[in-house]
Coordinates of C-alpha atoms and ligand atoms in Angstrom, one line a residue:
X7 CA 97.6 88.1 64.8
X8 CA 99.7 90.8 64.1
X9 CA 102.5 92.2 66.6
X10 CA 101.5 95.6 68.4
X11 CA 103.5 98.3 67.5
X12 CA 104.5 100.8 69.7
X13 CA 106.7 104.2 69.7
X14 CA 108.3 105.0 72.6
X15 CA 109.0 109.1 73.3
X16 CA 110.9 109.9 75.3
X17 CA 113.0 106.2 75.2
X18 CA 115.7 107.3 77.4
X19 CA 113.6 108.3 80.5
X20 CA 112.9 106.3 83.4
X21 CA 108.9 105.5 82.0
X22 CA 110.6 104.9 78.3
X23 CA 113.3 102.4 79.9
X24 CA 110.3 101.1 82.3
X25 CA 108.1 100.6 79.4
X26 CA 111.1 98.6 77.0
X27 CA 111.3 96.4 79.8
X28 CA 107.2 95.5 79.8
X29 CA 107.6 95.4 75.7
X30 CA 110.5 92.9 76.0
X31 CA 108.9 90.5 78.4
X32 CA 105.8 89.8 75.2
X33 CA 107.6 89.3 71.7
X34 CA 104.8 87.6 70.7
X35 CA 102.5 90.7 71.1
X36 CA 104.4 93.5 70.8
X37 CA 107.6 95.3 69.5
X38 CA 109.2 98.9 70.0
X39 CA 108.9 99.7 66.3
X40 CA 109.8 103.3 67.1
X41 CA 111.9 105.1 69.8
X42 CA 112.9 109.0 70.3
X43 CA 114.8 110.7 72.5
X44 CA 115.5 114.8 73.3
X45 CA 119.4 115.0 73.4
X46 CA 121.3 111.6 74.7
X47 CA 122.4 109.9 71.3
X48 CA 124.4 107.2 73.6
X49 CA 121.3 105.8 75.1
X50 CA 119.8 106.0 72.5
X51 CA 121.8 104.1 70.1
X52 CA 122.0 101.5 73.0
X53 CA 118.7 101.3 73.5
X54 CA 118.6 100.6 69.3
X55 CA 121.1 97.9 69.2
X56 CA 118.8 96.1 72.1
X57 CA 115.5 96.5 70.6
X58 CA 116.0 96.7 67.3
X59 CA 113.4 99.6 66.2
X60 CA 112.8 100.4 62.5
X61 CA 112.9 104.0 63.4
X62 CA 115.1 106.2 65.9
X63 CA 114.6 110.2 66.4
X64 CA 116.1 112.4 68.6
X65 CA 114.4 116.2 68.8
X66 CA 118.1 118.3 68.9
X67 CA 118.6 118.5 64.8
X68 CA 122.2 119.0 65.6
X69 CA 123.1 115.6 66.6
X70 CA 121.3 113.8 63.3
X71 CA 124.7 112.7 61.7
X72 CA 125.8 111.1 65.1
X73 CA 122.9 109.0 65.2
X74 CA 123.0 108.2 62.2
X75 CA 126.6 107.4 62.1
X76 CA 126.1 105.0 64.7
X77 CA 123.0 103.1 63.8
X78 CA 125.3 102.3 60.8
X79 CA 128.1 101.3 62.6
X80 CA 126.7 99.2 64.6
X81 CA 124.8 97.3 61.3
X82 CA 121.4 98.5 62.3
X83 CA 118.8 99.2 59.7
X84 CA 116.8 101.2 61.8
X85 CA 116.2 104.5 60.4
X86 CA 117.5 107.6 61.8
X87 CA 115.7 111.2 62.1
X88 CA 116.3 114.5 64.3
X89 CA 113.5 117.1 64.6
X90 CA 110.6 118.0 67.0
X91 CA 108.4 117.8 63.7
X92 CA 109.8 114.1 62.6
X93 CA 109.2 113.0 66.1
X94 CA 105.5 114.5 65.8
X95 CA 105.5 113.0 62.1
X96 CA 106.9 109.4 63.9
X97 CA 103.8 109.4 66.2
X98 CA 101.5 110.1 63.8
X99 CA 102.6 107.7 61.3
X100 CA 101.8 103.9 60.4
X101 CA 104.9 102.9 62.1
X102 CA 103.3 102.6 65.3
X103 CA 99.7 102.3 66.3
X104 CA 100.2 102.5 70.3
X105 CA 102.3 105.8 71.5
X106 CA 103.9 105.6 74.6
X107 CA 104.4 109.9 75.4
X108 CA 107.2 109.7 77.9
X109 CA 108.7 113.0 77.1
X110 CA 109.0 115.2 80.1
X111 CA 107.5 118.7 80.2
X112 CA 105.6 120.7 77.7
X113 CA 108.5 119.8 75.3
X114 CA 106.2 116.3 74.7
X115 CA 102.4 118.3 73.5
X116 CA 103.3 118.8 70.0
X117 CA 103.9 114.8 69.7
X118 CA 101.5 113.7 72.1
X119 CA 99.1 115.9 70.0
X120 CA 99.8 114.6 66.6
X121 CA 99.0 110.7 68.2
X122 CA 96.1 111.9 69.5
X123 CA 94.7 113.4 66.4
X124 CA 96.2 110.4 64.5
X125 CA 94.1 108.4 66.6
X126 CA 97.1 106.0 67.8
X127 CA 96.1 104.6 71.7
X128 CA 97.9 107.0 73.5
X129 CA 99.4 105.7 76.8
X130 CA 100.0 108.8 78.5
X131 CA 102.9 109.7 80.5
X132 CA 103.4 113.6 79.7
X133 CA 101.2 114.7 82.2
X134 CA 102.7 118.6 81.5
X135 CA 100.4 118.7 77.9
X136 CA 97.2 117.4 80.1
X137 CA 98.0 120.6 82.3
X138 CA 98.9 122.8 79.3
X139 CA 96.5 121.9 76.9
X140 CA 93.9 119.3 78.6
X141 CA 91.0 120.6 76.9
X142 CA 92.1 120.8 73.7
X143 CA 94.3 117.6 74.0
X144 CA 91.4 115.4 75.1
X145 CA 89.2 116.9 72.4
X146 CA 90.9 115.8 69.6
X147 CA 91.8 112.7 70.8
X148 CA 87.6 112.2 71.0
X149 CA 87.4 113.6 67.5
X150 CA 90.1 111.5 66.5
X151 CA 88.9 108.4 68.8
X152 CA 91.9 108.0 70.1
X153 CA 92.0 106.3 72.8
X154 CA 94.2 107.8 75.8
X155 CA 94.9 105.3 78.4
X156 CA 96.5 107.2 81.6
X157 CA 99.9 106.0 82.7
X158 CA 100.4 108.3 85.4
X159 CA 99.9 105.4 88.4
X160 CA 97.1 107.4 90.3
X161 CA 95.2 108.0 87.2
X162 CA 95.9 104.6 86.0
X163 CA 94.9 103.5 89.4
X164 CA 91.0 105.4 89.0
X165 CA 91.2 104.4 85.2
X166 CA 91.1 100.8 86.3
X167 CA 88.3 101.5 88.8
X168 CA 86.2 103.0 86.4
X169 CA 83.8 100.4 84.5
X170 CA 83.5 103.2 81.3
X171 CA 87.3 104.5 81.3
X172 CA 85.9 107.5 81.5
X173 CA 84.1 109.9 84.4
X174 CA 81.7 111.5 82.2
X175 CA 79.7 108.4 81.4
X176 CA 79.8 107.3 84.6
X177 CA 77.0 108.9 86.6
X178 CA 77.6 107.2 90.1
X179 CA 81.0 108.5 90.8
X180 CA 80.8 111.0 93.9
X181 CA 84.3 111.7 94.3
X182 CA 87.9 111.1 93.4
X183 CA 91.3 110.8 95.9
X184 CA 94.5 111.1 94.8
X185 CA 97.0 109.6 97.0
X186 CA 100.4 111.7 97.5
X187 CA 103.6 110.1 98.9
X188 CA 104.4 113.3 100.5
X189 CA 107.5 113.3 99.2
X190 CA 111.1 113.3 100.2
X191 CA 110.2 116.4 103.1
X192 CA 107.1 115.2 104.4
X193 CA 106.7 116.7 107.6
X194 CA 108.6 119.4 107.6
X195 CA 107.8 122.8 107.8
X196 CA 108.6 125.8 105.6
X197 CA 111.4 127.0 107.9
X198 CA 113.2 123.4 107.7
X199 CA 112.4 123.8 103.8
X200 CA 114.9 126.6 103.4
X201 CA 117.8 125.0 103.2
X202 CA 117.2 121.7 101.4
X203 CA 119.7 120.3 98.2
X204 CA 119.3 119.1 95.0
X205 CA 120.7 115.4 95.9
X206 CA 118.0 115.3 98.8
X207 CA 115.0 116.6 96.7
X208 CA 115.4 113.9 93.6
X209 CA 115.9 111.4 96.5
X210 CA 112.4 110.2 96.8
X211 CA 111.4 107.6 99.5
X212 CA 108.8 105.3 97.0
X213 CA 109.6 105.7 93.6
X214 CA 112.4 105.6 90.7
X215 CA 112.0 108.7 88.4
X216 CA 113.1 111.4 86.7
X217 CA 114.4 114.7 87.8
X218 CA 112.0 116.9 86.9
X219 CA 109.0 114.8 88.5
X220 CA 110.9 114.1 91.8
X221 CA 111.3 117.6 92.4
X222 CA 107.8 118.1 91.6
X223 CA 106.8 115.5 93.9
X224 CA 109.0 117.3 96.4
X225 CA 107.4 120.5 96.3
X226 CA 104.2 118.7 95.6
X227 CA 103.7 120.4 92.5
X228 CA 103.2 117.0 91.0
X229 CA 100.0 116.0 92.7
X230 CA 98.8 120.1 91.4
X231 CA 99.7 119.1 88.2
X232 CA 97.4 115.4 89.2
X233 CA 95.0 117.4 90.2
X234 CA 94.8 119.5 87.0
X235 CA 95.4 116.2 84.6
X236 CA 92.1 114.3 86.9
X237 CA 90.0 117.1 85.7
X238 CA 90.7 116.8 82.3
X239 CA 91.0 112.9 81.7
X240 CA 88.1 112.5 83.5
X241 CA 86.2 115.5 83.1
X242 CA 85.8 116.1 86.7
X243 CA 85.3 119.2 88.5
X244 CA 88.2 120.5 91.1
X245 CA 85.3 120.8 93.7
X246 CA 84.9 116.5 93.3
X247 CA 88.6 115.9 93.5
X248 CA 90.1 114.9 96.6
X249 CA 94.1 114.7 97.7
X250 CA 95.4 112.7 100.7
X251 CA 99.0 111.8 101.5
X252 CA 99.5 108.3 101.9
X253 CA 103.5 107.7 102.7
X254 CA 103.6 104.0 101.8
X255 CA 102.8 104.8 98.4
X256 CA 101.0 101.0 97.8
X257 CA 97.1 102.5 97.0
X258 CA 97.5 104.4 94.1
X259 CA 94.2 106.1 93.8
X260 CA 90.6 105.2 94.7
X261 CA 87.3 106.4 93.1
X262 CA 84.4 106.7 95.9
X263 CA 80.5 105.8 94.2
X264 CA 76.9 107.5 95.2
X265 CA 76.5 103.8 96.9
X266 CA 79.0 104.8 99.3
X267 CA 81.2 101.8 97.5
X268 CA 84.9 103.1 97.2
X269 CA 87.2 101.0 95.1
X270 CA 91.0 101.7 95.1
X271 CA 94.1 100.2 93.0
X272 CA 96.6 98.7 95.0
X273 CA 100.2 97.6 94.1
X274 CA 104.0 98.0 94.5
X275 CA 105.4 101.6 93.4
X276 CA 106.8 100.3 90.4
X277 CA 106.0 102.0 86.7
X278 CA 105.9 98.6 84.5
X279 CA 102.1 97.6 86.4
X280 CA 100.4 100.7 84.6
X281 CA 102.9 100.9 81.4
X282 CA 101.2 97.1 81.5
X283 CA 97.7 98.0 82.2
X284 CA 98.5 100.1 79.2
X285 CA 100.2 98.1 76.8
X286 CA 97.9 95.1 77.2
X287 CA 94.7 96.5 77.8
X288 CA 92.0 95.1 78.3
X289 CA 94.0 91.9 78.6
X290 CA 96.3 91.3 81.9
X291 CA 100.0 91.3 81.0
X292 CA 103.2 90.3 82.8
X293 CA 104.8 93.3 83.9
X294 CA 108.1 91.4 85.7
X295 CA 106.3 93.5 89.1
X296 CA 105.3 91.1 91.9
X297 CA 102.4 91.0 93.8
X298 CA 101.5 93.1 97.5
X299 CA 102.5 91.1 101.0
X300 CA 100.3 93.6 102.7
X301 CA 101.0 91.0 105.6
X302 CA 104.3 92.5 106.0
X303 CA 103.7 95.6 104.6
X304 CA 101.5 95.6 108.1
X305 CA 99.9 99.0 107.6
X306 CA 98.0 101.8 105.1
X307 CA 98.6 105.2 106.8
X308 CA 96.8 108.8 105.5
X309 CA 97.2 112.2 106.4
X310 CA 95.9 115.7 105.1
X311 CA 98.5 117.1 102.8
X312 CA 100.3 120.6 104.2
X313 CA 99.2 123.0 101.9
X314 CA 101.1 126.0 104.2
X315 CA 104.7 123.9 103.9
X316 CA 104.1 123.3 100.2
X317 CA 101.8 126.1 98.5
X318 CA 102.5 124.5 95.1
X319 CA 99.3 122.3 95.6
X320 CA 97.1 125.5 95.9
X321 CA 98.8 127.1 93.2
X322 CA 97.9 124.4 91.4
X323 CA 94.2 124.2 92.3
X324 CA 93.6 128.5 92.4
X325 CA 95.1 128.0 88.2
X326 CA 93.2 125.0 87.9
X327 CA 90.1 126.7 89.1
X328 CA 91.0 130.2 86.8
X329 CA 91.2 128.4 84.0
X330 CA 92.3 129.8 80.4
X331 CA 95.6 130.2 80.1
X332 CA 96.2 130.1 83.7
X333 CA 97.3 126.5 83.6
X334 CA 99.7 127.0 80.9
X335 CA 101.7 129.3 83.0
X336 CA 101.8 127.5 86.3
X337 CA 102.8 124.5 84.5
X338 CA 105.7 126.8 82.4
X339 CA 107.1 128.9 85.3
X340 CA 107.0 125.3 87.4
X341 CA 109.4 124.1 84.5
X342 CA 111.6 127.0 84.3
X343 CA 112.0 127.1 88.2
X344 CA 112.6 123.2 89.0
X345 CA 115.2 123.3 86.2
X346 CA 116.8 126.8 88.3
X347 CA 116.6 124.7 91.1
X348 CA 118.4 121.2 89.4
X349 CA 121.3 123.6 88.5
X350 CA 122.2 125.2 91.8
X351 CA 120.6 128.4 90.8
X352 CA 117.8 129.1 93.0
X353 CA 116.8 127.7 96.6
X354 CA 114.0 124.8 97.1
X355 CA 111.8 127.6 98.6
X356 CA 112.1 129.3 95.1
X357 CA 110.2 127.0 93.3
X358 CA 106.3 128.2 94.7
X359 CA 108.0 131.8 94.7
X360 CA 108.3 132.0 91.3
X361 CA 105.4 130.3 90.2
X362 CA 103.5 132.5 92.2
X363 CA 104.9 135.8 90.7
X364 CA 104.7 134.4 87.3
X365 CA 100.9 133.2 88.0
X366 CA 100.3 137.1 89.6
X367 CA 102.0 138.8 86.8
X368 CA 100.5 137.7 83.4
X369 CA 96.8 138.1 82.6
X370 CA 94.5 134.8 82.5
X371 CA 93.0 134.7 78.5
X372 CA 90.8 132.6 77.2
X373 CA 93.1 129.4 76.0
X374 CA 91.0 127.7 73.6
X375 CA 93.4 127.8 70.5
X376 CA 96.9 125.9 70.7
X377 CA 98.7 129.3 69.7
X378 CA 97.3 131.2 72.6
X379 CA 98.4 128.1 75.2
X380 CA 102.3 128.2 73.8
X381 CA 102.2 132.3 73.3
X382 CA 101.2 132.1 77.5
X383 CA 103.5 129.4 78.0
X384 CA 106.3 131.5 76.4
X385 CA 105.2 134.6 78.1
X386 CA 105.7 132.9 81.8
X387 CA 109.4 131.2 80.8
X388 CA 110.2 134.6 79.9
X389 CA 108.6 136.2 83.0
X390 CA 110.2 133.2 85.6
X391 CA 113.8 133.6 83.8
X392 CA 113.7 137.4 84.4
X393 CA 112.6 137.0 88.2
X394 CA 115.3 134.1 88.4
X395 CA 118.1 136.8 87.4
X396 CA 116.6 139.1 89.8
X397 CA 116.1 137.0 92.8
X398 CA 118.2 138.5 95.5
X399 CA 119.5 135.3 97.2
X400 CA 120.8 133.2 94.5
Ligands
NDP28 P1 113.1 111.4 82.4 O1 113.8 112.7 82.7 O2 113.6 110.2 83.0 O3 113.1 111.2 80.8 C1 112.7 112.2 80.0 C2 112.7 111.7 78.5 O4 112.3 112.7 77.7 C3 114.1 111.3 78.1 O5 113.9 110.2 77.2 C4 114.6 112.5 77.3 O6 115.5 112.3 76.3 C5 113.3 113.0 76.7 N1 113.2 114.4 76.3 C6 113.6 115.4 77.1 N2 113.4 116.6 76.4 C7 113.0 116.2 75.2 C8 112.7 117.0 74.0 N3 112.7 118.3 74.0 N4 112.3 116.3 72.9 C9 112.2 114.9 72.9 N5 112.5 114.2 74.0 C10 112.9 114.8 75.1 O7 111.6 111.6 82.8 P2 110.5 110.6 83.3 O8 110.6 109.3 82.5 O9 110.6 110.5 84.8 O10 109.2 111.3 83.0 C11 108.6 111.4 81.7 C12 107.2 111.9 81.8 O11 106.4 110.9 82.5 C13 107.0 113.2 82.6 O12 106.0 114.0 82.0 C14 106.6 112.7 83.9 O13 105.8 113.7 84.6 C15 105.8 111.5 83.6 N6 105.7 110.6 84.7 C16 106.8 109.9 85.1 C17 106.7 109.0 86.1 C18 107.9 108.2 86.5 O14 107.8 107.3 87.3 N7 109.1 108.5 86.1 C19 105.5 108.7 86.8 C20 104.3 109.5 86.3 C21 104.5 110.3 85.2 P3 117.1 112.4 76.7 O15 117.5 111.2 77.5 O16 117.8 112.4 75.4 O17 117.3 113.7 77.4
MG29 MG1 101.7 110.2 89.7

């Protein structure tokens, strides 16, 4: 039968690099016909000579000629391109019919939109455009019938729990718990908080990722966002959705029935075993992870998460529960803020300040329309940039 072909966006990343990996391991299944990165033509171009792609695209226009350049050099006939709009035109096309959206932050809706209304299988990573745009996101991938398979491992973790791949048809489920590691400052309080640096925050204790989403994890902004992305791929109310911090990071998620049944995913904290579940579905892959020695593992432990310490997990929930735009700008303030925060430019404590000032100082509208989500999410970059410059302690 004929190979599956998937593009990779957002290539570069930990989950694109993660997911070549799982692609390379079945060249009788599968190839990376199509790969795209934001700004790092290097990697990129390495990553082409490896796998061979029949398209490359990175999103700043500027650095076309360079990737072209170099695909040539290096006697490639993959095809060079540079653009947000030839990425979104890459995941729409006939080049690929699985899309792997791996770009980080709202910078990955427009493409992640244009699969999903291509109707591509959409193995989502970009959990930013379910938090900016979940209900419009997940409604055109239904109109579309695409099918979005969740890559993010505690929704991959309740996706394989579920019989129907989706919450809405199934009328048994009572509840779902989203595990937390807890992060790299579990524990601590706000005051021991204060003082904390970028090398410490992006060092997380379970899991290999990028910048962005181990800060988030950090702050625990990242289960918020979880939280928000839960209610939209599964079409679950905030009031049914559970978090609990679970520090070994080995059961992913569970999914608790009317029966009082409550089945959970369990495996190592290693991306390739849902970019598998994903990429193979509903067949069983090879993902080059190994299996669980829960024997000398020894124990599961689970805590309530500290929602004084880190307030980004009620943020999360009180926009969740708003609705509208109010999303949009949690999720855009977040991203303006973590990035402060990667550049020395504001403190870890910061972060939820910001957020909070943006979320208290713009209106909630009604978001049903993609131009009203980016005009809020523009409106709260603007607002968090112009508290950043103002902050007195930076
Ligand atoms: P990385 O920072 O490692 O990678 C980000 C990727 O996005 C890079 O390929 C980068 O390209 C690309 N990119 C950045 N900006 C743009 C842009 N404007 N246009 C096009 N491409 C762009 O992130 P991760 O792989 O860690 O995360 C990716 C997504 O997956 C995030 O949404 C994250 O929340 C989610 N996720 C990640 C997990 C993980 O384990 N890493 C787990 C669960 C979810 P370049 O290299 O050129 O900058
Ligand atoms: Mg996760």
């Amino acid at each position: 039968s004929r190979l599956r072909q998937v593009a990779i966006l957002g290539a570069t990343g930990s989950i694109g690099t993660s997911a070549l990996d799982v692609i390379a391991r079945h060249p009788q299944q599968m190839r990376a016909s199509v790969l795209a990165a934001g700004s790092n033509v290097d990697a990129l171009l390495a990553l082409c000579q490896q796998h061979r792609p029949d398209h490359a695209a990175i999103a700043d226009p500027a650095l076309f000629s360079r990737l072209r350049d170099g695909l040539n050099d290096a006697g490639l006939a993959t095809q060079a391109h540079a653009g947000h709009a030839a990425i979104d035109a890459l995941a729409a096309s006939d080049h690929a019919d699985t899309v792997i959206a791996a770009i980080v932050g709202a910078a990955g809706l427009s493409s992640t939109l244009a699969a999903a209304r291509a109707g591509k299988r959409l193995l989502l990573a970009n959990k930013e455009s379910l938090v900016l745009a979940g209900e419009l996101l997940t409604r055109e991938a239904a109109t579309a019938g695409a099918e979005i398979i969740p890559i993010d491992s505690e929704h991959n973790a309740i996706f394989q729990c579920l019989r129907s791949r989706d919450a809405r048809l199934e009328a048994g489920v009572r509840r779902i718990i989203l595990t937390a590691s807890g992060g790299p400052f579990r524990g601590r309080s706000r005051a021991e908080l204060e003082a904390v640096t970028v090398a410490q925050a992006v060092a997380h204790p379970k899991w290999s990722m990028g910048p962005k989403i181990s800060v988030d994890s950090a702050t625990l902004m990242n289960k918020g966002l979880e939280v928000i992305e839960a209610h939209h791929l599964f079409n679950v109310p905030g009031s049914r959705i559970d978090v609990l911090v679970h520090p070994q990071s080995l059961v992913h998620s569970l999914v608790e029935f009317i029966d009082g049944s409550t089945l959970a995913q369990l495996g190592l904290p290693d991306m390739r075993t849902t970019l598998a579940v994903g990429l193979g579905w509903p067949q069983r892959i090879e993902s080059g992870v190994g299996g669980l020695d829960l024997l000398s593992q020894g124990r599961l432990d689970f805590e309530a998460p500290d929602m004084d310490a880190f307030p980004c997990l009620r943020l999360a929930w009180q926009a969740m529960e708003a609705g509208g735009s109010a999303p949009a700008i949690l999720n855009a303030a977040n991203e303006v803020a973590v990035s402060a925060f990667l550049q020395g430019r504001i403190g870890f404590l910061s972060i939820p300040a910001l957020v909070e000032h943006t979320l208290s100082t713009l209106p909630y509208v009604a978001a049903d329309t993609l131009d009203a989500l980016l005009a809020a999410d523009a409106q709260a970059r603007h607002i968090t940039e112009t508290a950043i410059v103002r902050l007195p302690n930076v």
